[in-house]
Amino acid sequence: MVFLLVLATLALTGALYVARGFYLIGKAKRLTARAEAHEAETARLTEQTEADAATARDAKGEAARALGFAAPEDLNVDRPRALSAEQLQVLDAVRAGHWETAAQFVELTGDDWEERWQRVLLLSRSACDEDDAWLLAWRAARPTDPTAAVVAAETAVQVAWNVRGSARASHTSQEQFRLFHQLLGTAQRAAQEAQRLADPADPLPYMVEQAIAMGLGYSHERYRALWAEITDRAPRLLFAHTAALQYWCRKWRGSHELALEFARGSAALGAPGELLTLLPLIAYFEQEYDTTDIEIETWYKQPEIVAATDAALQDLADADPLRPGVVWVRHMLAFFLFWQDRDAQAVEQFRHIDGYIGSMPWTYAEDPRKRYTYARDWAVDVSTPAI
Protein backbone atom coordinates (compact mmCIF):
# COMPACT_ATOMS: atom_id res chain seq x y z
CA MET A 1 0.00 0.00 0.00
CA VAL A 2 2.77 2.38 0.96
CA PHE A 3 4.55 1.40 -2.24
CA LEU A 4 1.49 2.32 -4.28
CA LEU A 5 1.21 5.71 -2.54
CA VAL A 6 4.84 6.47 -3.20
CA LEU A 7 4.44 5.44 -6.83
CA ALA A 8 1.34 7.63 -7.18
CA THR A 9 3.15 10.56 -5.61
CA LEU A 10 6.07 10.17 -7.99
CA ALA A 11 3.74 9.94 -10.96
CA LEU A 12 1.88 13.06 -9.87
CA THR A 13 5.15 14.93 -9.34
CA GLY A 14 6.38 13.88 -12.79
CA ALA A 15 3.12 14.95 -14.35
CA LEU A 16 3.34 18.31 -12.64
CA TYR A 17 6.96 18.69 -13.77
CA VAL A 18 6.05 17.84 -17.34
CA ALA A 19 3.07 20.17 -17.16
CA ARG A 20 5.27 22.94 -15.80
CA GLY A 21 7.71 22.24 -18.63
CA PHE A 22 4.95 22.62 -21.19
CA TYR A 23 3.79 25.78 -19.42
CA LEU A 24 7.28 27.29 -19.45
CA ILE A 25 7.77 26.34 -23.09
CA GLY A 26 4.46 27.93 -23.95
CA LYS A 27 5.30 31.00 -21.95
CA ALA A 28 8.67 31.28 -23.67
CA LYS A 29 6.98 31.00 -27.04
CA ARG A 30 4.47 33.68 -26.10
CA LEU A 31 7.24 35.98 -24.86
CA THR A 32 9.25 35.36 -28.03
CA ALA A 33 6.23 36.09 -30.17
CA ARG A 34 5.54 39.22 -28.16
CA ALA A 35 9.16 40.36 -28.52
CA GLU A 36 9.08 39.69 -32.24
CA ALA A 37 5.83 41.60 -32.52
CA HIS A 38 7.37 44.48 -30.54
CA GLU A 39 10.43 44.50 -32.81
CA ALA A 40 8.21 44.45 -35.86
CA GLU A 41 6.15 47.31 -34.49
CA THR A 42 9.30 49.27 -33.59
CA ALA A 43 10.66 48.72 -37.08
CA ARG A 44 7.33 49.78 -38.56
CA LEU A 45 7.25 52.92 -36.45
CA THR A 46 10.90 53.68 -37.29
CA GLU A 47 10.17 53.19 -40.95
CA GLN A 48 7.08 55.36 -40.63
CA THR A 49 9.06 58.03 -38.78
CA GLU A 50 11.74 57.98 -41.48
CA ALA A 51 9.06 58.10 -44.16
CA ASP A 52 7.38 61.01 -42.40
CA ALA A 53 10.74 62.78 -42.10
CA ALA A 54 11.43 62.13 -45.78
CA THR A 55 7.99 63.47 -46.66
CA ALA A 56 8.63 66.58 -44.59
CA ARG A 57 12.02 67.04 -46.25
CA ASP A 58 10.43 66.61 -49.67
CA ALA A 59 7.84 69.23 -48.82
CA LYS A 60 10.54 71.64 -47.68
CA GLY A 61 12.51 70.90 -50.84
CA GLU A 62 9.51 71.58 -53.05
CA ALA A 63 8.91 74.85 -51.23
CA ALA A 64 12.54 75.86 -51.76
CA ARG A 65 12.39 74.99 -55.45
CA ALA A 66 9.18 77.00 -55.80
CA LEU A 67 11.22 79.98 -54.58
CA GLY A 68 13.86 79.40 -57.25
CA PHE A 69 16.39 77.22 -55.41
CA ALA A 70 18.02 74.34 -57.29
CA ALA A 71 16.83 70.75 -57.11
CA PRO A 72 19.31 68.32 -55.48
CA GLU A 73 20.14 66.63 -58.77
CA ASP A 74 21.02 70.00 -60.31
CA LEU A 75 23.60 70.93 -57.66
CA ASN A 76 27.17 71.01 -58.96
CA VAL A 77 29.44 69.31 -56.39
CA ASP A 78 32.70 69.99 -58.24
CA ARG A 79 32.91 73.78 -58.07
CA PRO A 80 32.03 76.42 -55.46
CA ARG A 81 30.57 78.73 -58.09
CA ALA A 82 29.86 78.90 -61.81
CA LEU A 83 32.73 79.58 -64.17
CA SER A 84 32.72 82.99 -65.79
CA ALA A 85 32.43 83.47 -69.55
CA GLU A 86 36.12 84.41 -69.63
CA GLN A 87 37.15 81.28 -67.76
CA LEU A 88 35.09 79.08 -70.09
CA GLN A 89 36.67 80.72 -73.14
CA VAL A 90 40.17 80.16 -71.76
CA LEU A 91 39.46 76.51 -71.02
CA ASP A 92 38.09 76.03 -74.53
CA ALA A 93 41.24 77.62 -75.92
CA VAL A 94 43.64 75.39 -74.01
CA ARG A 95 41.67 72.29 -74.95
CA ALA A 96 42.27 73.36 -78.52
CA GLY A 97 46.00 73.60 -77.78
CA HIS A 98 46.34 77.38 -77.53
CA TRP A 99 48.70 77.64 -74.57
CA GLU A 100 49.39 81.30 -75.38
CA THR A 101 45.87 82.07 -74.17
CA ALA A 102 46.65 80.40 -70.84
CA ALA A 103 49.88 82.35 -70.47
CA GLN A 104 48.17 85.67 -71.12
CA PHE A 105 45.26 84.74 -68.82
CA VAL A 106 47.62 84.41 -65.85
CA GLU A 107 50.05 87.17 -66.71
CA LEU A 108 47.32 89.81 -67.02
CA THR A 109 46.76 89.61 -63.25
CA GLY A 110 50.13 91.23 -62.55
CA ASP A 111 50.80 91.13 -58.81
CA ASP A 112 47.19 90.50 -57.79
CA TRP A 113 48.32 87.28 -56.15
CA GLU A 114 44.85 86.19 -55.01
CA GLU A 115 43.44 86.33 -58.54
CA ARG A 116 46.64 84.96 -60.05
CA TRP A 117 46.46 81.93 -57.75
CA GLN A 118 42.86 81.23 -58.77
CA ARG A 119 43.84 81.29 -62.44
CA VAL A 120 46.77 78.95 -61.85
CA LEU A 121 44.43 76.55 -60.03
CA LEU A 122 41.90 76.65 -62.87
CA LEU A 123 44.52 75.86 -65.52
CA SER A 124 46.21 73.21 -63.40
CA ARG A 125 42.93 71.47 -62.79
CA SER A 126 42.27 71.38 -66.52
CA ALA A 127 45.73 69.91 -67.19
CA CYS A 128 45.27 67.36 -64.38
CA ASP A 129 41.74 66.22 -65.22
CA GLU A 130 41.83 66.52 -68.99
CA ASP A 131 44.53 66.66 -71.68
CA ASP A 132 47.78 68.37 -70.65
CA ALA A 133 49.24 68.52 -74.17
CA TRP A 134 48.87 72.30 -74.21
CA LEU A 135 50.87 72.60 -70.98
CA LEU A 136 53.65 70.36 -72.33
CA ALA A 137 53.74 72.48 -75.50
CA TRP A 138 53.94 75.66 -73.39
CA ARG A 139 56.85 74.30 -71.37
CA ALA A 140 58.63 73.14 -74.51
CA ALA A 141 58.21 76.53 -76.18
CA ARG A 142 59.20 78.52 -73.08
CA PRO A 143 61.27 76.29 -70.79
CA THR A 144 62.20 79.17 -68.47
CA ASP A 145 58.73 80.74 -68.31
CA PRO A 146 57.95 81.12 -64.58
CA THR A 147 54.20 81.10 -65.21
CA ALA A 148 54.36 77.81 -67.09
CA ALA A 149 56.58 76.39 -64.35
CA VAL A 150 54.15 77.22 -61.54
CA VAL A 151 51.18 75.85 -63.49
CA ALA A 152 53.13 72.64 -64.13
CA ALA A 153 54.12 72.36 -60.46
CA GLU A 154 50.55 72.82 -59.24
CA THR A 155 49.37 70.28 -61.82
CA ALA A 156 51.84 67.76 -60.40
CA VAL A 157 50.50 68.46 -56.90
CA GLN A 158 46.91 67.88 -57.99
CA VAL A 159 47.84 64.63 -59.76
CA ALA A 160 49.42 63.34 -56.55
CA TRP A 161 46.45 64.25 -54.37
CA ASN A 162 44.02 62.72 -56.85
CA VAL A 163 45.90 59.44 -56.50
CA ARG A 164 45.67 59.61 -52.72
CA GLY A 165 41.99 60.50 -52.74
CA SER A 166 40.02 62.35 -50.08
CA ALA A 167 39.41 59.41 -47.71
CA ARG A 168 40.94 59.23 -44.26
CA ALA A 169 44.27 57.43 -43.88
CA SER A 170 42.57 54.32 -42.50
CA HIS A 171 40.63 54.00 -45.77
CA THR A 172 43.62 54.63 -48.06
CA SER A 173 45.67 51.69 -49.34
CA GLN A 174 49.41 51.29 -48.91
CA GLU A 175 49.80 51.30 -52.68
CA GLN A 176 47.96 54.61 -52.86
CA PHE A 177 50.27 56.06 -50.22
CA ARG A 178 53.38 54.74 -51.98
CA LEU A 179 52.42 56.28 -55.30
CA PHE A 180 51.19 59.46 -53.57
CA HIS A 181 54.54 60.07 -51.91
CA GLN A 182 56.39 59.24 -55.11
CA LEU A 183 54.33 61.76 -57.07
CA LEU A 184 54.72 64.37 -54.32
CA GLY A 185 58.47 64.00 -54.70
CA THR A 186 58.07 64.83 -58.38
CA ALA A 187 55.83 67.79 -57.49
CA GLN A 188 58.36 68.99 -54.95
CA ARG A 189 61.09 69.13 -57.58
CA ALA A 190 58.72 70.98 -59.92
CA ALA A 191 57.89 73.51 -57.18
CA GLN A 192 61.57 74.09 -56.49
CA GLU A 193 62.15 74.73 -60.19
CA ALA A 194 59.23 77.18 -60.23
CA GLN A 195 60.72 78.94 -57.20
CA ARG A 196 64.06 79.24 -59.00
CA LEU A 197 62.46 80.74 -62.12
CA ALA A 198 59.95 83.04 -60.41
CA ASP A 199 60.11 86.75 -59.85
CA PRO A 200 61.57 87.22 -56.35
CA ALA A 201 58.33 88.92 -55.24
CA ASP A 202 56.08 86.04 -56.39
CA PRO A 203 54.69 83.92 -53.52
CA LEU A 204 52.86 81.38 -55.73
CA PRO A 205 55.63 78.79 -56.19
CA TYR A 206 55.91 78.62 -52.39
CA MET A 207 52.14 78.31 -52.04
CA VAL A 208 52.37 75.28 -54.35
CA GLU A 209 54.71 73.67 -51.83
CA GLN A 210 52.17 73.94 -48.98
CA ALA A 211 50.19 70.88 -50.12
CA ILE A 212 53.46 69.01 -50.62
CA ALA A 213 54.55 69.88 -47.09
CA MET A 214 51.27 68.57 -45.69
CA GLY A 215 51.45 65.31 -47.63
CA LEU A 216 55.13 64.61 -46.97
CA GLY A 217 54.87 65.62 -43.34
CA TYR A 218 57.26 68.55 -43.05
CA SER A 219 58.34 69.20 -39.48
CA HIS A 220 56.91 72.27 -37.78
CA GLU A 221 60.27 73.99 -38.10
CA ARG A 222 60.50 73.26 -41.83
CA TYR A 223 56.91 74.34 -42.42
CA ARG A 224 57.47 77.62 -40.58
CA ALA A 225 60.43 78.29 -42.88
CA LEU A 226 58.22 77.71 -45.91
CA TRP A 227 55.52 79.93 -44.39
CA ALA A 228 58.06 82.71 -43.94
CA GLU A 229 58.90 82.52 -47.66
CA ILE A 230 55.22 83.13 -48.43
CA THR A 231 54.47 85.83 -45.89
CA ASP A 232 57.67 87.74 -46.62
CA ARG A 233 56.26 88.18 -50.12
CA ALA A 234 52.54 88.49 -49.33
CA PRO A 235 51.56 88.39 -45.64
CA ARG A 236 47.78 88.37 -46.01
CA LEU A 237 46.91 86.03 -48.89
CA LEU A 238 43.69 84.29 -47.92
CA PHE A 239 44.38 81.06 -49.79
CA ALA A 240 47.89 80.78 -48.38
CA HIS A 241 46.41 81.09 -44.89
CA THR A 242 43.67 78.51 -45.50
CA ALA A 243 46.28 76.06 -46.81
CA ALA A 244 48.49 76.66 -43.78
CA LEU A 245 45.53 76.11 -41.46
CA GLN A 246 45.06 72.63 -42.93
CA TYR A 247 48.66 71.81 -42.04
CA TRP A 248 48.06 72.90 -38.43
CA CYS A 249 44.86 70.84 -38.05
CA ARG A 250 44.99 67.67 -35.96
CA LYS A 251 44.13 65.47 -38.95
CA TRP A 252 47.44 66.48 -40.57
CA ARG A 253 50.42 67.84 -38.66
CA GLY A 254 49.04 69.84 -35.75
CA SER A 255 46.25 69.90 -33.20
CA HIS A 256 42.95 71.64 -32.54
CA GLU A 257 44.76 74.09 -30.30
CA LEU A 258 47.46 74.92 -32.87
CA ALA A 259 44.89 75.27 -35.63
CA LEU A 260 42.72 77.67 -33.63
CA GLU A 261 45.74 79.67 -32.51
CA PHE A 262 46.87 80.05 -36.12
CA ALA A 263 43.34 80.90 -37.30
CA ARG A 264 42.87 83.61 -34.70
CA GLY A 265 46.25 85.09 -35.56
CA SER A 266 45.32 85.19 -39.24
CA ALA A 267 41.99 86.86 -38.52
CA ALA A 268 43.67 89.51 -36.38
CA LEU A 269 46.17 90.21 -39.16
CA GLY A 270 43.58 90.87 -41.87
CA ALA A 271 42.33 94.29 -42.87
CA PRO A 272 38.56 94.80 -43.36
CA GLY A 273 37.41 93.06 -46.52
CA GLU A 274 40.42 90.75 -46.82
CA LEU A 275 38.26 87.88 -45.49
CA LEU A 276 40.83 86.37 -43.15
CA THR A 277 38.01 86.07 -40.62
CA LEU A 278 37.19 82.90 -42.55
CA LEU A 279 40.05 81.15 -40.76
CA PRO A 280 38.44 80.76 -37.31
CA LEU A 281 35.27 79.41 -38.95
CA ILE A 282 37.32 76.73 -40.68
CA ALA A 283 39.13 75.89 -37.45
CA TYR A 284 35.88 75.47 -35.51
CA PHE A 285 34.39 73.39 -38.32
CA GLU A 286 37.46 71.14 -38.57
CA GLN A 287 37.36 70.52 -34.82
CA GLU A 288 33.67 69.62 -34.93
CA TYR A 289 34.21 67.34 -37.92
CA ASP A 290 37.19 65.59 -36.32
CA THR A 291 35.68 65.07 -32.84
CA THR A 292 33.13 62.31 -32.24
CA ASP A 293 31.62 63.53 -28.97
CA ILE A 294 30.77 67.11 -29.98
CA GLU A 295 27.06 67.95 -29.92
CA ILE A 296 26.56 69.82 -33.16
CA GLU A 297 23.26 71.35 -31.99
CA THR A 298 25.11 73.36 -29.33
CA TRP A 299 28.66 73.57 -30.70
CA TYR A 300 28.04 76.35 -33.21
CA LYS A 301 25.95 78.34 -30.72
CA GLN A 302 28.88 78.94 -28.37
CA PRO A 303 29.40 82.69 -27.83
CA GLU A 304 32.94 82.66 -29.25
CA ILE A 305 31.77 80.92 -32.43
CA VAL A 306 28.81 83.26 -32.81
CA ALA A 307 31.23 86.19 -32.41
CA ALA A 308 33.52 84.70 -35.09
CA THR A 309 30.51 84.35 -37.38
CA ASP A 310 29.56 87.98 -36.83
CA ALA A 311 33.13 89.06 -37.60
CA ALA A 312 33.05 87.12 -40.87
CA LEU A 313 29.71 88.71 -41.78
CA GLN A 314 31.15 92.17 -41.26
CA ASP A 315 34.29 91.27 -43.20
CA LEU A 316 32.12 90.04 -46.06
CA ALA A 317 30.16 93.32 -46.05
CA ASP A 318 33.47 95.20 -46.37
CA ALA A 319 34.82 93.03 -49.18
CA ASP A 320 34.80 93.64 -52.92
CA PRO A 321 32.04 91.30 -54.20
CA LEU A 322 34.40 90.12 -56.96
CA ARG A 323 37.17 89.15 -54.53
CA PRO A 324 38.02 85.44 -55.06
CA GLY A 325 37.46 84.45 -51.43
CA VAL A 326 33.92 85.82 -51.16
CA VAL A 327 32.22 82.64 -52.33
CA TRP A 328 34.16 80.47 -49.84
CA VAL A 329 33.10 82.73 -46.98
CA ARG A 330 29.47 82.56 -48.08
CA HIS A 331 29.48 78.75 -48.06
CA MET A 332 30.81 78.63 -44.51
CA LEU A 333 28.51 81.38 -43.29
CA ALA A 334 25.44 79.62 -44.68
CA PHE A 335 26.38 76.53 -42.65
CA PHE A 336 27.24 78.37 -39.43
CA LEU A 337 24.17 80.62 -39.55
CA PHE A 338 21.94 77.60 -40.10
CA TRP A 339 23.27 75.83 -37.00
CA GLN A 340 22.93 79.05 -35.01
CA ASP A 341 19.20 79.20 -35.92
CA ARG A 342 19.80 82.47 -37.79
CA ASP A 343 17.80 81.16 -40.70
CA ALA A 344 16.95 84.38 -42.53
CA GLN A 345 20.65 85.32 -42.60
CA ALA A 346 21.52 81.81 -43.74
CA VAL A 347 19.03 82.05 -46.61
CA GLU A 348 20.70 85.26 -47.76
CA GLN A 349 23.95 83.31 -48.19
CA PHE A 350 22.19 80.34 -49.77
CA ARG A 351 20.75 82.65 -52.43
CA HIS A 352 24.27 83.66 -53.44
CA ILE A 353 25.79 80.17 -53.55
CA ASP A 354 22.88 77.99 -54.63
CA GLY A 355 23.59 75.66 -57.52
CA TYR A 356 27.28 75.12 -56.75
CA ILE A 357 28.35 73.29 -53.60
CA GLY A 358 31.90 72.15 -54.35
CA SER A 359 33.18 73.74 -51.17
CA MET A 360 33.76 73.16 -47.49
CA PRO A 361 31.61 72.34 -45.50
CA TRP A 362 29.37 70.45 -47.93
CA THR A 363 32.13 68.40 -49.55
CA TYR A 364 33.16 66.92 -46.20
CA ALA A 365 29.90 64.98 -46.08
CA GLU A 366 29.49 61.53 -47.64
CA ASP A 367 26.52 62.99 -49.53
CA PRO A 368 27.21 66.73 -50.10
CA ARG A 369 23.85 67.31 -51.78
CA LYS A 370 21.98 65.83 -48.82
CA ARG A 371 23.91 67.92 -46.30
CA TYR A 372 23.41 71.08 -48.31
CA THR A 373 19.71 70.67 -49.09
CA TYR A 374 18.90 69.69 -45.51
CA ALA A 375 20.35 72.98 -44.22
CA ARG A 376 19.12 75.13 -47.09
CA ASP A 377 15.57 73.79 -47.22
CA TRP A 378 15.16 73.97 -43.46
CA ALA A 379 16.36 77.58 -43.34
CA VAL A 380 14.13 78.54 -46.27
CA ASP A 381 11.13 76.85 -44.65
CA VAL A 382 11.63 78.50 -41.26
CA SER A 383 12.30 81.97 -42.63
CA THR A 384 9.60 82.07 -45.31
CA PRO A 385 6.29 83.53 -44.07
CA ALA A 386 3.33 81.18 -44.38
CA ILE A 387 0.88 82.20 -47.07
Coordinates of N, CA, C and O in Angstrom, one line a residue, residues 25 109 160 171 257 264 321 323 379 384:
I25 N 7.5 26.3 -21.6 CA 7.8 26.3 -23.1 C 6.8 27.2 -23.8 O 7.1 28.1 -24.6
T109 N 47.1 89.3 -64.6 CA 46.8 89.6 -63.2 C 47.9 90.4 -62.6 O 47.6 91.0 -61.5
A160 N 49.1 64.1 -57.7 CA 49.4 63.3 -56.6 C 48.2 63.2 -55.6 O 47.9 62.1 -55.1
H171 N 41.3 54.5 -44.6 CA 40.6 54.0 -45.8 C 41.4 54.2 -47.1 O 40.9 54.2 -48.2
E257 N 44.3 72.9 -31.0 CA 44.8 74.1 -30.3 C 45.7 74.9 -31.2 O 45.5 76.1 -31.3
R264 N 43.1 82.3 -35.4 CA 42.9 83.6 -34.7 C 43.9 84.6 -35.1 O 43.6 85.8 -35.2
P321 N 32.8 92.5 -53.8 CA 32.0 91.3 -54.2 C 32.7 90.4 -55.2 O 32.4 89.2 -55.3
R323 N 36.0 89.7 -55.1 CA 37.2 89.1 -54.5 C 37.1 87.6 -54.6 O 36.0 87.1 -54.2
A379 N 16.3 76.1 -43.5 CA 16.4 77.6 -43.3 C 15.3 78.3 -44.2 O 14.7 79.3 -43.7
T384 N 10.6 81.6 -44.3 CA 9.6 82.1 -45.3 C 8.2 82.2 -44.7 O 7.7 81.2 -44.1

